[in-house]
XYZ file of C-alpha atoms in Angstrom:
123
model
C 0.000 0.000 0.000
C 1.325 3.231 -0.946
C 0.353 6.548 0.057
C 1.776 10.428 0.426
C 0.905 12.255 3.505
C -0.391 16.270 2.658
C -0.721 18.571 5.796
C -3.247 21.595 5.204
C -1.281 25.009 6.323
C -5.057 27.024 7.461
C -6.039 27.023 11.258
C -7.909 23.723 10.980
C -4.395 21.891 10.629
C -6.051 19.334 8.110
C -4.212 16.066 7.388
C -4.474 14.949 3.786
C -3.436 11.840 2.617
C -3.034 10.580 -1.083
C -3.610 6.832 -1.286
C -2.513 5.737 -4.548
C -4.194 2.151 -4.331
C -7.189 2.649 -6.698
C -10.349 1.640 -5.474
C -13.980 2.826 -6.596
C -15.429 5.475 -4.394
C -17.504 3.346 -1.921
C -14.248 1.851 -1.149
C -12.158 4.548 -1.189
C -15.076 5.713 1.387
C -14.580 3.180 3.883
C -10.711 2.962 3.375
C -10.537 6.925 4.468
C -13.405 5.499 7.247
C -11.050 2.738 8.649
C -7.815 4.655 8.290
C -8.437 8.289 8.469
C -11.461 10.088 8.846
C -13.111 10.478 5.485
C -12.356 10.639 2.067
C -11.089 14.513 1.708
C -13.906 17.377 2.246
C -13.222 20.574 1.021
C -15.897 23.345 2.775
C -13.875 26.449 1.349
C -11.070 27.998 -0.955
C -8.393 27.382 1.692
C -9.203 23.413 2.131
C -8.332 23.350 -2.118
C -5.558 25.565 -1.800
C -4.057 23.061 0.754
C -4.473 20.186 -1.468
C -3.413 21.610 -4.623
C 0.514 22.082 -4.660
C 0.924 18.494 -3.094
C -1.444 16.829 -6.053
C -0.098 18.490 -9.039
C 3.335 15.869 -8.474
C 0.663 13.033 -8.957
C -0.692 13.451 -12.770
C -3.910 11.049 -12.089
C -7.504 11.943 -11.137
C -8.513 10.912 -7.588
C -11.652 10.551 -5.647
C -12.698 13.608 -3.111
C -15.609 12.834 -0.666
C -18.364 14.536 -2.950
C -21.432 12.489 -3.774
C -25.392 12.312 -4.242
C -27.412 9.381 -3.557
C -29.170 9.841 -7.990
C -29.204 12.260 -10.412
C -32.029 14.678 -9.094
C -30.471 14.465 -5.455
C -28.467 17.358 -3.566
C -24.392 17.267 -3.354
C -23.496 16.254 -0.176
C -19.822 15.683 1.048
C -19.047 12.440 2.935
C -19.725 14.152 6.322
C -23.284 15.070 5.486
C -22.266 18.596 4.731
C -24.194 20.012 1.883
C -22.111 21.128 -1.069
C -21.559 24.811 -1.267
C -17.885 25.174 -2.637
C -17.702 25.017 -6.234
C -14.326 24.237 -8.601
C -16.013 22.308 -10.935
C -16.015 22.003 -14.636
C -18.793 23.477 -17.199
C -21.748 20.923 -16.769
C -21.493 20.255 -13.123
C -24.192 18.897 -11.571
C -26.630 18.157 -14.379
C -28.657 15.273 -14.158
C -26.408 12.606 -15.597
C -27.505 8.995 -14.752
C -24.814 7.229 -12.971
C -22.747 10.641 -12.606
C -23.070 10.610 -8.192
C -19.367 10.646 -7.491
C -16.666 13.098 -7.976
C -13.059 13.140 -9.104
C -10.634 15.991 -8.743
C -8.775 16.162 -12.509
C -6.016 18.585 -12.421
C -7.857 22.175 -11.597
C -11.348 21.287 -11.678
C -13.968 18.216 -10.456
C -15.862 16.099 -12.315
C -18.652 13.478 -11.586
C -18.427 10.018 -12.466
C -20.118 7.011 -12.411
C -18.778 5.766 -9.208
C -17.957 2.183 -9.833
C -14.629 3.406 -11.713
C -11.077 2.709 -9.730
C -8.948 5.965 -9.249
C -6.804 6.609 -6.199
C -8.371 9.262 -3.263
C -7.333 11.488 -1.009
C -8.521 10.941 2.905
C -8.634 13.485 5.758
């Protein structure tokens, strides 16, 4: 198992850790669950901006703890929190069958049908 530790620099002191072990996101849900806390939650700007300069070294997309439960659901992150920060690409949140888990690709995030293996990043 392989995985790069990321420490968040705002007030909160979040932990971040890449896990490079692909799994799809209900695993990579109760991986972050067993191990860490969740699978990464990003409230505001500053959560990203911690994240950021430690991902752009791995070139691959990886699963953040955004998710619905279908297609005409609300965004919720894997705490419950309702989804109010957005860095997502043109199309977000339409009503795409399938589409009810979310990757972070290089700048942006992108739902998925959640049954794909990627690697994550846990809090």
């Amino acid at each position: 198992m392989l995985y790069v530790t990321l420490l968040s620099n705002n007030m909160c002191s979040k932990k971040y850790s890449l896990v490079l072990e692909e799994k799809n996101w209900i695993e990579a849900q109760e991986y972050c669950s067993q191990h860490y806390t969740n699978l990464s939650i990003i409230h505001i700007e500053e959560d990203w901006e911690a994240i950021q300069p430690s991902l752009s070294i791995f070139s691959g997309d990886v699963w953040i703890g955004l998710h619905r439960s279908g297609p005409t659901e609300k965004w919720r992150w894997s705490d419950g929190e309702d989804f109010m920060f957005f860095k997502c690409e043109k199309g977000f949140g339409g009503h795409n069958w399938g589409h009810d888990c979310v990757l972070s690709i290089s700048s942006h995030w992108k739902p998925v049908v959640c049954a794909a293996p990627r690697s994550c990043v846990c809090q």
